[in-house]
CSV table of C-alpha atoms in Angstrom, one decimal:
chain,number,residue,atom,x,y,z
A,1,MET,CA,12.8,-3.8,14.1
A,2,ARG,CA,12.9,-7.0,16.1
A,3,ARG,CA,14.4,-5.2,19.2
A,4,ILE,CA,11.6,-2.6,19.1
A,5,ARG,CA,9.0,-5.4,19.0
A,6,LEU,CA,10.6,-7.2,22.0
A,7,ALA,CA,10.9,-4.0,23.9
A,8,VAL,CA,7.2,-3.2,23.4
A,9,VAL,CA,6.1,-6.7,24.4
A,10,GLY,CA,8.4,-6.6,27.4
A,11,ALA,CA,7.1,-3.2,28.5
A,12,ALA,CA,3.5,-4.4,28.1
A,13,ALA,CA,4.2,-7.5,30.2
A,14,ILE,CA,5.8,-5.4,33.0
A,15,ALA,CA,2.9,-2.9,32.9
A,16,LEU,CA,0.4,-5.8,33.2
A,17,ILE,CA,2.2,-7.4,36.2
A,18,THR,CA,2.6,-4.0,37.9
A,19,THR,CA,-1.1,-3.2,37.5
A,20,ALA,CA,-2.2,-6.6,38.7
A,21,SER,CA,0.0,-6.5,41.8
A,22,ALA,CA,-1.0,-2.9,42.6
A,23,CYS,CA,-4.7,-3.9,42.4
A,24,SER,CA,-4.6,-6.8,44.8
A,25,GLY,CA,-3.6,-7.1,48.4
A,26,SER,CA,-2.6,-10.2,50.2
A,27,ASP,CA,-6.3,-11.2,50.6
A,28,GLY,CA,-7.2,-10.5,47.0
A,29,ASP,CA,-9.2,-7.3,47.7
A,30,SER,CA,-8.5,-4.1,45.9
A,31,ALA,CA,-5.8,-2.0,47.6
A,32,ALA,CA,-8.1,1.0,47.1
A,33,SER,CA,-11.0,-0.7,49.0
A,34,THR,CA,-11.8,0.7,52.4
A,35,PRO,CA,-13.7,-1.1,55.1
A,36,SER,CA,-16.8,1.1,54.3
A,37,THR,CA,-16.7,0.3,50.6
A,38,LYS,CA,-16.2,-3.4,51.4
A,39,ALA,CA,-19.2,-3.4,53.8
A,40,SER,CA,-21.3,-1.5,51.2
A,41,ALA,CA,-20.4,-4.0,48.5
A,42,LYS,CA,-21.2,-6.9,50.8
A,43,ALA,CA,-24.6,-5.4,51.8
A,44,SER,CA,-25.4,-4.7,48.2
A,45,ALA,CA,-24.6,-8.2,47.2
A,46,LYS,CA,-26.8,-9.6,50.0
A,47,ALA,CA,-29.8,-7.5,49.0
A,48,THR,CA,-29.3,-8.5,45.4
A,49,SER,CA,-29.0,-12.2,46.2
A,50,VAL,CA,-32.3,-12.1,48.2
A,51,ALA,CA,-34.2,-10.7,45.3
A,52,GLN,CA,-32.6,-12.8,42.6
A,53,ALA,CA,-34.4,-15.9,41.2
A,54,SER,CA,-33.2,-19.3,42.2
A,55,ASP,CA,-32.8,-21.8,39.4
A,56,GLN,CA,-35.3,-24.1,41.1
A,57,ALA,CA,-36.7,-22.5,44.3
A,58,THR,CA,-37.6,-24.9,47.2
A,59,VAL,CA,-40.4,-24.4,49.7
A,60,LYS,CA,-40.0,-26.5,52.8
A,61,THR,CA,-41.1,-26.4,56.4
A,62,ALA,CA,-39.5,-25.6,59.7
A,63,SER,CA,-40.7,-25.3,63.3
A,64,ALA,CA,-41.0,-21.8,64.7
A,65,ASP,CA,-41.6,-20.9,68.3
A,66,LYS,CA,-45.2,-19.8,69.0
A,67,LEU,CA,-46.1,-20.2,65.3
A,68,GLY,CA,-45.8,-24.0,64.8
A,69,THR,CA,-44.7,-25.5,61.5
A,70,ILE,CA,-44.3,-22.7,58.8
A,71,LEU,CA,-43.0,-22.4,55.3
A,72,VAL,CA,-39.4,-21.4,54.6
A,73,ASP,CA,-37.2,-21.2,51.5
A,74,GLU,CA,-34.3,-23.5,50.7
A,75,LYS,CA,-32.0,-21.4,53.0
A,76,GLY,CA,-34.4,-21.5,55.9
A,77,ARG,CA,-35.7,-18.0,55.5
A,78,THR,CA,-39.3,-17.4,56.5
A,79,LEU,CA,-41.9,-17.0,53.8
A,80,TYR,CA,-44.9,-14.7,54.1
A,81,LEU,CA,-48.2,-14.0,52.3
A,82,PHE,CA,-49.5,-10.5,51.7
A,83,GLU,CA,-53.2,-10.1,52.6
A,84,LYS,CA,-53.6,-7.5,49.8
A,85,ASP,CA,-52.9,-10.3,47.2
A,86,THR,CA,-56.3,-11.7,46.5
A,87,SER,CA,-55.2,-14.0,43.7
A,88,THR,CA,-51.9,-15.6,42.5
A,89,LYS,CA,-51.0,-12.2,40.9
A,90,SER,CA,-48.7,-10.2,43.2
A,91,THR,CA,-49.7,-6.6,44.2
A,92,CYS,CA,-46.3,-5.9,45.8
A,93,ASP,CA,-43.8,-4.2,43.6
A,94,GLY,CA,-41.4,-1.2,43.7
A,95,ALA,CA,-40.6,-0.2,47.3
A,96,CYS,CA,-42.8,-3.0,48.6
A,97,ALA,CA,-40.8,-5.6,46.7
A,98,LYS,CA,-37.6,-4.2,48.1
A,99,ALA,CA,-38.8,-4.5,51.7
A,100,TRP,CA,-40.6,-7.8,50.9
A,101,PRO,CA,-38.6,-9.6,48.2
A,102,PRO,CA,-40.7,-12.1,46.2
A,103,LEU,CA,-39.6,-15.7,46.1
A,104,LEU,CA,-38.5,-16.0,42.5
A,105,THR,CA,-37.6,-19.0,40.4
A,106,THR,CA,-36.4,-19.7,36.9
A,107,GLY,CA,-37.2,-23.4,37.0
A,108,LYS,CA,-40.1,-25.4,38.3
A,109,PRO,CA,-40.2,-24.9,42.1
A,110,LYS,CA,-40.1,-27.9,44.4
A,111,THR,CA,-41.1,-28.8,48.0
A,112,ASP,CA,-39.4,-30.5,50.9
A,113,GLY,CA,-40.4,-31.5,54.4
A,114,SER,CA,-44.2,-31.4,55.0
A,115,ALA,CA,-44.7,-28.7,52.3
A,116,GLN,CA,-47.2,-30.1,49.7
A,117,SER,CA,-46.1,-30.3,46.1
A,118,LYS,CA,-49.8,-30.1,45.0
A,119,LEU,CA,-50.0,-26.6,46.5
A,120,ILE,CA,-46.9,-25.1,44.9
A,121,ASP,CA,-47.1,-23.2,41.6
A,122,THR,CA,-45.8,-20.0,39.9
A,123,SER,CA,-47.2,-16.7,38.7
A,124,LYS,CA,-45.8,-14.0,36.4
A,125,ARG,CA,-45.0,-10.7,38.0
A,126,SER,CA,-45.5,-7.3,36.4
A,127,ASP,CA,-41.7,-7.2,35.6
A,128,GLY,CA,-42.0,-10.6,33.8
A,129,LYS,CA,-40.2,-12.6,36.5
A,130,THR,CA,-41.7,-15.8,37.8
A,131,GLN,CA,-42.8,-15.8,41.5
A,132,VAL,CA,-43.5,-18.9,43.5
A,133,THR,CA,-47.0,-19.3,44.9
A,134,TYR,CA,-48.3,-21.7,47.5
A,135,ASN,CA,-52.0,-22.5,47.9
A,136,GLY,CA,-52.7,-19.5,45.6
A,137,HIS,CA,-50.6,-17.1,47.6
A,138,PRO,CA,-47.6,-15.3,46.1
A,139,LEU,CA,-44.6,-15.9,48.5
A,140,TYR,CA,-42.3,-13.3,49.9
A,141,ARG,CA,-39.4,-12.9,52.3
A,142,TYR,CA,-38.9,-10.0,54.7
A,143,GLN,CA,-35.7,-7.7,54.6
A,144,GLY,CA,-36.1,-7.3,58.4
A,145,ASP,CA,-35.4,-11.1,58.9
A,146,SER,CA,-31.6,-11.1,59.1
A,147,LYS,CA,-31.1,-14.9,59.4
A,148,PRO,CA,-32.9,-18.2,59.1
A,149,GLY,CA,-35.5,-18.6,61.8
A,150,ASP,CA,-36.4,-14.9,62.1
A,151,THR,CA,-40.1,-14.1,61.9
A,152,ASN,CA,-39.9,-10.3,62.3
A,153,GLY,CA,-42.4,-9.7,59.5
A,154,GLN,CA,-45.2,-11.7,61.2
A,155,GLY,CA,-48.3,-9.6,61.6
A,156,LEU,CA,-46.8,-6.4,60.2
A,157,ASP,CA,-49.2,-3.9,58.5
A,158,GLN,CA,-47.2,-2.5,55.6
A,159,PHE,CA,-48.0,-1.4,52.0
A,160,GLY,CA,-51.7,-1.5,52.6
A,161,ALA,CA,-52.2,-4.8,54.3
A,162,LYS,CA,-50.8,-7.3,56.8
A,163,TRP,CA,-48.2,-10.0,56.3
A,164,PHE,CA,-48.3,-13.5,57.8
A,165,VAL,CA,-46.3,-16.7,57.7
A,166,LEU,CA,-48.0,-19.7,56.2
A,167,ASP,CA,-48.4,-23.2,57.5
A,168,ALA,CA,-47.9,-26.4,55.5
A,169,ASP,CA,-51.5,-26.2,54.2
A,170,GLY,CA,-50.8,-22.8,52.8
A,171,LYS,CA,-53.0,-21.0,55.4
A,172,GLU,CA,-51.9,-17.8,57.2
A,173,VAL,CA,-50.8,-18.2,60.7
A,174,LYS,CA,-52.1,-15.4,62.9
A,175,THR,CA,-50.9,-16.6,66.3
A,176,GLY,CA,-47.8,-15.4,67.9
A,177,GLY,CA,-47.4,-12.2,66.1
A,178,ASP,CA,-50.6,-10.6,65.0
A,179,THR,CA,-49.9,-7.8,67.4
A,180,GLY,CA,-47.2,-6.1,65.4
A,181,GLY,CA,-44.7,-8.5,64.2
A,182,ASP,CA,-42.3,-8.6,67.2
A,183,THR,CA,-42.4,-12.3,67.6
A,184,GLY,CA,-38.7,-12.2,68.1
A,185,GLY,CA,-35.8,-13.9,66.6
A,186,PRO,CA,-35.0,-17.5,65.8
A,187,GLY,CA,-37.7,-20.0,66.2
A,188,TYR,CA,-36.2,-23.0,64.6
């Protein structure tokens, strides 16, 4: 009986080791992964991370070419207001929120740089998540901005209204991009 038990335990250990070694390559990735599945997973993770709430979102300022000092998030990504929002309640959800991910937080948001703490607040979205607002404007990022400093969403007219960056006073900045949002790449 004891020999059978040892044989079963030994076989299980060998199976576990074999499975683990077959599932990992030298870099820890699955042997079955292909470059396209790796790229797809990486893109999916990036899109998910953009829309996820930060524990304590930070709104700070940065200097952008032609736009002056504007609001950005803790990673330096440009923040926008949506002219269709006429209160602190967001009107951007569904496809709009995928193209323009809201700046979410699970804790009390904070400010840095010349962003003013008296202007930062939060608002509940229709999905129950908490969105950061600044001077009464719900804040968003733009999926078309691929890196910190991009302001490709400036002046775009999408989902029923225009999108603009904000200055440290929480006012929309219309210079440098009101003609269609092609203000270019990095500005800070």
